[in-house]
């Protein structure tokens, strides 16, 4: 029976793995090495700004070991969601590192890059044709918001990766890509059923996260066949249990049994997890339900303004016992001052008092927002249309707040303990996710552009 | 000068203190975290939050579920969410309750407080789940 052995270098390319673990995993007979490099978890900044999330040196170290081992064993290396957000600048950043490594190490191989950025005109056209539909919940998308956004990417399924592999690419670097597709593409091409390949992909995509006790980020491996797969961590210090593997299907997934991917849904409701040694787990019994229509997810980020912040502590119990009222009063005074001196109405900017010690972490979802401690941390958060406007508004707020009166104290008081001079900083552009939509496709490869290079 | 340790213990009616302590301990045994090995929240994409509650053992799982407090209705109230938007899964084979809700503020939006959604489980930890 044909089996395919998949190796995940780690859960995220920037988080790393132990060199000896990857070497061992490949020596044990891997058919390919995969690694996910992206996520939307860290917010819309990376997609919006086009900046990758580094560190560059760490990413280079990890790619060096993966490509070296891949070339040595003659197996493909697949990196998904390059540079964190998978847009064209993120892809180019990662390709730059790969080319640099090839040059420095005198490596020669065929490199495939798959660009997943969707030009705004193209997306607007597809939107007009009714081929872009919202998921739930989703921000409102229309022709105007598409054109005003910074960047969109489409999340590829297995098919564009398979096309690159069929052209004998040794290293495949993709733009935005389903985490699962990185690990399912090659096995499905080699005849492994989709329910096996996609479910194994879900377990592999976080690297060693599916072990019982993850002491540090590291590699993971799975052997796939016609009936199921065996997950077996290549690091001898790690072990998987039926509990740890099945529990991992819950992680970051809103539905514990149904994993929706491009082309279909993996249903794990009847999956069985069985310990076959003290460290390896056999998984059988998931199902793949093909989708009626092939869709890919669209992610987008739009500019929301520019942020400047100040950090301060408040320790005076007389202020703390009336903090809500104090901040409401301060807001009214500064809105007037900003209008008078900067000619900015309160709809032209967003001013937030983030109170740590009250509801800083949960905001409107905090059930117990009264202050109970002896001090609070305050972040004065200003988002305006330009950095200079935000930077102009900020000192009006913090300086007014510093001396804003309370009835119990006469004379000039200083209400804020600033740990820094200057008390705040410009945070740069702020973005927001502006799409949670799918694109209905006739051809799964349609939005993606593959380029080959012989290094 | 008397240290507190020198004040005759009888003045504090020790038997009463112990009763109170037992009462307090009993009360504390009713909080969700004491029945679980994991309570976490996390983004499930930028537009949804998901909570995983994994119980220590069958007994803890049964006690809490039989208590009836940990329910979609309670989550709706605690997280100010419409009942019909709450997905509430009881996974007995994993001794787990999984709950997913839409984010009231999307991850990273100007008003967001927790980009990864990693601290929204806070109010669940000390929830009184058994009478």
XYZ file of C-alpha atoms in Angstrom:
586
model
C 0.000 0.000 0.000
C 1.384 3.382 -1.012
C 2.055 5.711 1.892
C 3.133 9.337 1.951
C 5.162 10.770 4.769
C 4.621 14.465 5.397
C 6.891 16.578 7.580
C 5.865 19.928 9.037
C 8.975 21.937 9.905
C 7.095 23.959 12.515
C 3.783 25.735 13.137
C 4.969 29.074 11.812
C 8.107 29.654 9.760
C 9.151 32.511 12.054
C 8.835 30.434 15.244
C 11.542 27.881 14.415
C 12.359 24.236 15.109
C 15.335 22.148 16.210
C 17.745 21.364 13.401
C 18.347 17.796 14.584
C 14.598 17.082 14.659
C 14.105 18.120 11.039
C 17.177 16.176 9.928
C 15.850 13.065 11.694
C 12.330 13.511 10.314
C 13.619 13.724 6.737
C 15.989 10.768 7.225
C 13.012 8.697 8.376
C 11.738 8.837 4.813
C 9.821 12.075 4.219
C 8.182 12.726 0.835
C 8.085 16.500 1.373
C 8.681 19.237 3.936
C 5.957 21.823 4.491
C 5.748 24.964 6.559
C 3.107 27.601 7.109
C 4.404 31.156 7.360
C 1.220 33.142 7.824
C -1.899 33.850 9.814
C -4.487 36.582 10.307
C -4.088 36.137 14.074
C -1.819 39.113 14.569
C -4.327 41.458 12.996
C -4.695 43.421 9.765
C -1.427 45.399 9.954
C 0.758 43.034 7.897
C -1.716 42.626 5.058
C -2.485 46.348 5.016
C 1.066 47.674 5.230
C 2.726 45.069 3.024
C 5.348 44.571 5.733
C 6.320 41.001 6.576
C 6.503 39.785 10.155
C 10.095 38.853 10.766
C 12.579 38.278 12.116
C 14.368 38.023 8.753
C 17.411 36.241 10.178
C 15.255 33.665 11.947
C 13.209 33.054 8.812
C 16.416 32.686 6.809
C 17.860 30.186 9.304
C 14.710 28.064 9.141
C 14.508 28.186 5.333
C 18.209 27.297 5.069
C 17.768 24.072 7.030
C 14.507 23.140 5.280
C 15.848 23.716 1.749
C 19.195 22.048 2.519
C 17.467 18.910 3.811
C 14.943 18.972 0.979
C 17.679 19.163 -1.669
C 19.725 16.449 0.061
C 16.769 14.065 0.092
C 15.479 15.172 -3.331
C 12.030 16.054 -1.953
C 9.932 19.220 -2.402
C 9.803 22.017 0.163
C 6.468 23.886 0.335
C 6.150 27.202 2.166
C 2.621 28.646 2.456
C 1.411 32.186 3.182
C 4.811 33.777 2.705
C 5.824 36.765 4.842
C 2.833 36.397 7.199
C 0.052 37.892 5.062
C 0.764 36.368 1.651
C 0.491 39.533 -0.455
C 2.881 40.309 -3.310
C 5.357 42.273 -1.105
C 5.340 39.449 1.469
C 5.968 36.873 -1.241
C 8.805 38.942 -2.724
C 10.419 39.330 0.697
C 10.456 35.566 1.178
C 11.660 34.911 -2.390
C 14.498 37.367 -1.745
C 15.637 35.237 1.181
C 15.371 32.007 -0.850
C 17.432 33.473 -3.727
C 20.011 34.778 -1.257
C 20.316 31.301 0.293
C 20.728 29.677 -3.126
C 23.474 32.142 -3.994
C 25.294 31.830 -0.674
C 25.196 28.031 -0.667
C 25.655 27.488 -4.425
C 22.365 25.585 -4.530
C 20.641 24.980 -7.837
C 16.967 24.134 -7.970
C 13.679 25.017 -9.623
C 11.735 27.557 -7.595
C 8.003 28.133 -8.039
C 6.313 31.191 -6.585
C 2.534 31.516 -6.531
C 1.218 35.049 -6.174
C -2.194 35.307 -4.528
C -2.681 39.069 -4.363
C -5.877 40.099 -6.112
C -5.729 43.423 -7.975
C -8.525 45.717 -6.804
C -9.914 46.253 -10.313
C -10.159 42.518 -10.786
C -11.922 42.038 -7.463
C -14.340 44.895 -8.178
C -15.156 43.282 -11.520
C -15.774 39.892 -9.903
C -17.902 41.619 -7.256
C -19.999 43.197 -10.018
C -20.493 39.780 -11.570
C -21.826 38.481 -8.243
C -18.989 36.000 -7.804
C -17.912 37.457 -4.414
C -20.266 36.543 -1.553
C -20.029 37.218 2.200
C -19.400 34.699 4.958
C -20.940 35.340 8.378
C -20.065 37.671 10.020
C -18.465 39.897 7.386
C -17.648 43.580 6.994
C -19.723 45.313 4.312
C -17.972 45.151 0.950
C -18.906 47.190 -2.120
C -17.286 48.699 -5.182
C -16.179 51.766 -3.260
C -14.725 49.889 -0.270
C -12.859 47.531 -2.621
C -11.235 50.442 -4.427
C -10.335 52.238 -1.200
C -8.800 49.196 0.471
C -5.047 48.658 0.630
C -4.708 45.036 -0.408
C -6.622 41.821 -1.038
C -5.400 38.249 -1.185
C -7.181 35.063 -2.164
C -6.471 31.975 -0.085
C -5.456 29.124 -2.379
C -6.404 25.490 -1.968
C -4.336 22.489 -3.027
C -4.619 22.913 -6.809
C -2.093 25.733 -7.539
C 0.510 23.926 -5.385
C -0.153 20.693 -7.268
C 0.375 22.500 -10.596
C 3.748 23.785 -9.363
C 4.760 20.305 -8.159
C 3.736 18.749 -11.492
C 6.223 21.116 -13.160
C 8.918 19.590 -10.904
C 9.422 22.615 -8.700
C 11.762 21.703 -5.856
C 10.831 24.656 -3.693
C 7.319 26.124 -3.796
C 6.682 29.465 -2.061
C 3.087 30.639 -2.071
C 1.175 33.776 -1.279
C -1.872 33.336 0.957
C -2.628 29.677 1.240
C -4.835 27.444 3.335
C -2.636 25.953 6.087
C -4.125 22.546 5.407
C -3.470 22.771 1.636
C 0.307 22.969 2.216
C 0.152 19.423 3.586
C -2.713 17.999 1.517
C -1.544 19.061 -1.973
C 1.159 16.441 -2.573
C -0.566 13.487 -0.840
C -3.796 14.036 -2.823
C -1.737 14.229 -6.040
C -0.203 10.862 -5.116
C -3.579 9.221 -4.613
C -4.199 9.695 -0.887
C -7.950 10.293 -0.315
C -8.916 13.852 0.543
C -10.466 12.996 3.917
C -7.126 11.558 5.030
C -4.936 14.273 3.505
C -7.007 17.225 4.729
C -7.466 15.900 8.254
C -3.729 15.116 8.504
C -3.042 18.623 7.189
C -5.104 20.150 9.976
C -3.067 18.274 12.599
C 0.280 19.022 10.921
C -0.218 22.710 10.219
C 0.613 23.820 13.769
C 3.809 21.744 13.889
C 4.348 20.221 17.307
C 1.232 21.872 18.796
C -0.653 18.540 18.725
C 1.695 16.850 21.211
C 0.713 16.297 24.841
C 3.313 18.717 26.256
C 4.914 21.153 23.783
C 8.111 22.297 25.499
C 9.169 24.397 22.488
C 8.121 24.791 18.831
C 9.351 21.900 16.695
C 8.617 19.560 13.778
C 5.749 17.108 13.331
C 5.375 14.154 10.976
C 2.527 12.027 9.680
C 2.355 8.941 7.496
C -0.733 8.886 5.276
C -2.314 5.911 3.523
C -5.651 4.981 1.920
C -7.486 4.524 5.217
C -6.045 7.079 7.588
C -2.843 8.499 8.969
C -0.406 7.998 11.811
C 0.890 11.055 13.565
C 4.273 10.527 15.192
C 6.400 13.423 16.485
C 9.991 13.113 15.232
C 11.377 14.706 18.408
C 11.997 11.820 20.875
C 11.105 14.092 23.814
C 7.597 14.704 22.484
C 4.660 12.335 22.375
C 1.170 12.424 20.986
C -1.843 10.932 22.720
C -5.318 10.330 21.260
C -6.466 13.171 23.516
C -3.764 15.616 22.365
C -4.363 14.919 18.663
C -8.153 15.003 18.786
C -8.118 18.106 20.981
C -5.977 19.862 18.381
C -8.808 19.692 15.824
C -10.618 22.157 18.117
C -7.877 24.758 18.099
C -8.624 28.067 16.329
C -11.581 26.421 14.639
C -15.093 27.623 15.405
C -16.664 24.221 14.726
C -15.051 21.150 16.341
C -16.291 18.669 13.720
C -16.354 20.534 10.447
C -13.297 22.036 8.835
C -14.258 24.057 5.776
C -11.621 24.119 3.047
C -11.630 25.175 -0.587
C -13.350 22.355 -2.452
C -15.056 20.727 0.491
C -15.513 20.138 4.191
C -13.676 17.668 6.380
C -16.111 16.095 8.828
C -14.291 14.649 11.834
C -17.379 13.805 13.917
C -16.839 10.052 13.552
C -13.042 10.125 13.527
C -11.267 7.629 15.777
C -7.982 8.318 17.506
C -6.030 5.314 18.710
C -2.669 5.118 20.473
C -0.422 2.704 18.569
C 2.611 3.310 20.766
C 3.422 5.544 23.703
C 3.963 8.430 21.250
C 2.155 7.767 17.962
C -1.557 8.046 17.223
C -3.531 6.456 14.397
C -6.437 8.493 13.007
C -9.251 6.976 10.943
C -12.849 7.648 10.067
C -13.093 11.294 8.994
C -15.106 12.111 5.867
C -14.710 14.623 3.048
C -17.874 16.248 1.749
C -17.182 17.931 -1.614
C -18.474 21.498 -1.935
C -21.182 22.174 -4.511
C -19.162 25.082 -5.822
C -15.422 25.673 -5.578
C -14.661 28.857 -3.634
C -11.585 30.535 -2.193
C -11.597 32.890 0.743
C -10.783 36.566 0.224
C -8.934 38.564 2.866
C -8.548 42.323 2.667
C -7.213 45.190 4.715
C -8.116 48.873 4.501
C -6.520 51.926 6.049
C -8.348 53.145 9.179
C -6.129 56.125 10.063
C -2.978 56.840 12.056
C -2.480 56.189 15.753
C -0.655 58.045 18.542
C -0.727 56.828 22.149
C 0.268 57.884 25.653
C 0.821 55.524 28.592
C 0.093 56.701 32.147
C -0.658 55.366 35.616
C -3.292 56.708 38.016
C -2.777 56.038 41.745
C -4.885 58.688 43.537
C -7.847 56.843 45.165
C -10.007 59.975 44.890
C -9.663 59.883 41.100
C -10.033 56.118 40.934
C -13.345 56.132 42.797
C -14.836 58.448 40.148
C -12.745 57.385 37.173
C -15.613 57.036 34.695
C -16.921 60.479 35.497
C -13.407 61.934 35.485
C -12.693 60.596 31.974
C -16.112 61.651 30.644
C -15.487 65.178 31.957
C -12.000 65.202 30.470
C -13.358 64.055 27.115
C -15.848 66.927 26.977
C -13.137 69.494 27.737
C -10.631 68.143 25.213
C -13.202 67.800 22.427
C -13.890 71.495 22.770
C -10.148 72.336 22.866
C -9.412 70.215 19.788
C -12.271 71.897 17.924
C -11.022 75.364 18.956
C -7.328 74.920 18.306
C -7.154 72.305 15.514
C -10.569 72.867 13.866
C -11.260 69.145 14.130
C -14.772 68.015 15.031
C -15.044 64.862 17.124
C -16.101 62.836 14.067
C -12.706 63.572 12.478
C -10.788 61.386 14.945
C -11.273 58.569 17.424
C -10.290 59.100 21.065
C -10.287 56.124 23.433
C -9.325 55.892 27.074
C -8.169 52.320 27.571
C -8.227 51.632 31.302
C -6.212 48.621 32.461
C -7.541 47.704 35.877
C -11.079 48.225 34.650
C -11.979 46.962 31.153
C -8.737 47.315 29.188
C -8.642 43.696 28.044
C -12.310 43.013 27.320
C -13.779 46.425 26.477
C -17.540 46.329 26.162
C -17.594 42.606 27.025
C -16.180 43.169 30.525
C -18.815 42.126 33.076
C -17.050 43.736 36.064
C -15.671 47.047 34.872
C -15.588 48.846 38.241
C -12.083 49.618 39.453
C -11.117 47.362 42.377
C -7.355 47.775 42.613
C -5.242 50.584 44.030
C -4.091 51.842 40.630
C -4.950 51.647 36.947
C -2.942 51.833 33.765
C -4.277 54.231 31.163
C -3.600 54.287 27.452
C -4.791 57.416 25.706
C -5.383 56.203 22.175
C -5.927 58.641 19.312
C -6.616 57.559 15.732
C -6.866 60.393 13.214
C -6.780 60.864 9.442
C -3.054 61.609 9.369
C -0.129 60.995 11.683
C 0.370 64.728 12.178
C -3.268 65.197 13.206
C -3.030 62.327 15.693
C 0.249 63.739 17.018
C -1.375 67.184 17.403
C -4.443 65.881 19.216
C -2.477 63.768 21.664
C -0.741 66.487 23.770
C -4.044 68.353 24.087
C -5.553 65.237 25.649
C -2.720 64.223 27.934
C -1.832 67.706 29.113
C -5.456 68.609 29.817
C -5.910 65.261 31.569
C -2.792 65.780 33.647
C -4.370 68.744 35.417
C -8.092 67.981 35.042
C -9.726 68.843 38.401
C -11.699 66.671 40.822
C -14.033 68.201 43.452
C -12.161 66.761 46.470
C -8.875 68.551 45.690
C -8.270 72.290 45.519
C -5.456 73.852 43.476
C -3.527 72.429 40.563
C -3.125 68.652 40.697
C -1.173 66.274 38.441
C -3.231 63.185 37.780
C -1.058 61.017 35.575
C 2.179 59.155 36.321
C 3.976 59.074 32.965
C 6.756 56.483 32.887
C 8.325 58.019 29.775
C 9.476 61.346 28.407
C 8.034 62.066 25.901
C 4.974 60.358 27.364
C 3.782 58.774 24.150
C 4.626 57.604 20.685
C 3.314 57.641 17.154
C 2.210 54.143 16.228
C 1.924 54.660 12.488
C -0.861 53.544 10.148
C -3.798 51.510 11.430
C -5.593 49.011 9.206
C -8.768 46.993 9.514
C -9.892 43.741 7.940
C -12.406 44.706 5.269
C -13.481 41.363 3.803
C -14.607 37.968 4.993
C -15.887 36.788 1.651
C -15.526 33.929 -0.800
C -14.866 34.012 -4.518
C -16.760 31.492 -6.618
C -14.406 29.983 -9.183
C -14.717 27.811 -12.277
C -11.024 26.985 -12.123
C -9.357 26.660 -8.668
C -6.141 28.134 -10.096
C -7.795 31.162 -11.731
C -6.780 33.921 -9.245
C -3.212 32.668 -8.778
C -0.132 33.442 -10.866
C 2.725 30.953 -10.819
C 6.256 31.876 -11.864
C 9.155 29.436 -12.243
C 12.829 30.269 -11.821
C 15.863 28.044 -12.198
C 18.247 29.065 -9.463
C 4.244 44.691 72.149
C 1.875 41.941 71.213
C 2.224 40.266 67.872
C -1.023 38.935 66.541
C 0.201 35.420 67.348
C 0.171 36.309 71.076
C -3.518 37.149 71.240
C -5.338 34.179 72.799
C -6.795 32.095 70.014
C -10.044 31.642 71.937
C -10.894 35.291 71.269
C -11.404 34.403 67.626
C -13.776 31.507 68.340
C -11.651 29.106 66.311
C -14.457 26.623 65.733
C -16.439 29.364 64.026
C -13.461 30.343 61.863
C -13.057 26.756 60.726
C -16.749 26.525 59.855
C -16.402 29.693 57.822
C -13.303 28.352 56.150
C -15.046 25.108 55.247
C -17.971 27.109 53.931
C -15.627 29.290 51.909
C -13.747 26.298 50.542
C -17.042 24.702 49.564
C -18.018 27.899 47.790
C -14.716 28.040 45.989
C -15.156 24.453 44.801
C -17.995 25.670 42.646
C -15.922 27.716 40.231
C -15.426 26.435 36.684
C -11.610 26.410 36.742
C -11.611 23.855 39.559
C -13.230 21.277 37.293
C -11.061 21.875 34.233
C -7.547 21.448 32.930
C -7.902 24.092 30.238
C -10.081 27.137 29.679
C -8.976 29.265 26.736
C -10.238 31.740 24.197
C -8.784 32.438 20.779
C -9.704 33.976 17.457
C -11.231 31.569 14.973
C -10.294 33.947 12.186
C -10.581 37.732 12.715
C -14.375 37.715 12.957
C -15.135 34.992 15.496
C -14.046 34.018 18.991
C -13.905 30.452 20.186
C -13.708 29.124 23.742
C -12.417 25.656 24.646
C -13.268 24.277 28.091
C -11.608 20.929 28.766
C -12.543 19.089 31.950
C -10.177 17.208 34.268
C -12.127 13.964 34.277
C -15.505 12.371 33.664
C -16.690 13.230 37.155
C -15.884 16.949 36.819
C -17.487 17.030 33.367
C -20.683 15.346 34.614
C -20.949 17.570 37.705
C -20.706 20.780 35.715
C -23.014 19.631 32.939
C -25.550 18.341 35.465
C -25.377 21.716 37.243
C -26.950 23.199 34.115
C -25.344 26.621 34.627
C -22.828 26.353 31.797
C -25.292 26.850 28.977
C -25.806 28.856 25.780
C -28.127 31.150 27.759
C -25.403 31.994 30.259
C -22.866 32.650 27.498
C -25.391 34.894 25.732
C -25.817 36.936 28.885
C -22.142 37.024 29.882
C -20.889 37.956 26.422
C -23.845 40.179 25.456
C -24.518 38.037 22.376
C -27.801 36.957 20.784
C -28.612 33.373 21.697
C -29.056 32.357 18.056
C -25.496 33.493 17.247
C -23.929 31.192 19.827
C -22.597 27.811 18.782
C -22.348 25.553 21.812
C -20.827 22.084 21.415
C -20.723 19.457 24.144
C -18.102 16.913 23.125
C -18.364 14.114 25.639
C -15.626 11.988 24.043
C -13.131 14.785 24.739
C -14.749 15.932 28.028
C -14.910 19.314 26.363
C -17.328 22.161 25.837
C -16.574 24.371 22.854
C -18.340 27.678 22.309
C -18.039 30.039 19.340
C -19.429 33.569 19.113
C -19.081 36.399 16.602
C -16.644 39.103 17.671
C -18.483 42.309 18.598
C -15.380 44.190 17.416
C -13.345 42.541 14.653
C -9.700 41.705 15.382
C -7.467 44.756 15.048
C -10.291 47.240 14.421
C -9.736 50.688 15.950
C -11.818 49.783 19.031
C -10.487 46.241 19.537
C -8.918 45.366 22.893
C -7.458 41.915 22.192
C -6.124 41.230 18.692
C -5.511 37.486 19.259
C -8.682 37.074 21.348
C -6.596 35.285 23.959
C -8.061 36.846 27.132
C -11.792 36.793 26.467
C -12.120 33.612 28.531
C -11.345 35.623 31.701
C -14.953 35.878 32.950
C -15.411 32.099 32.560
C -12.643 31.084 34.967
C -14.427 31.866 38.233
C -17.929 31.251 36.985
C -20.155 29.626 39.620
C -21.167 26.496 37.756
C -22.544 24.295 40.531
C -24.895 25.323 43.362
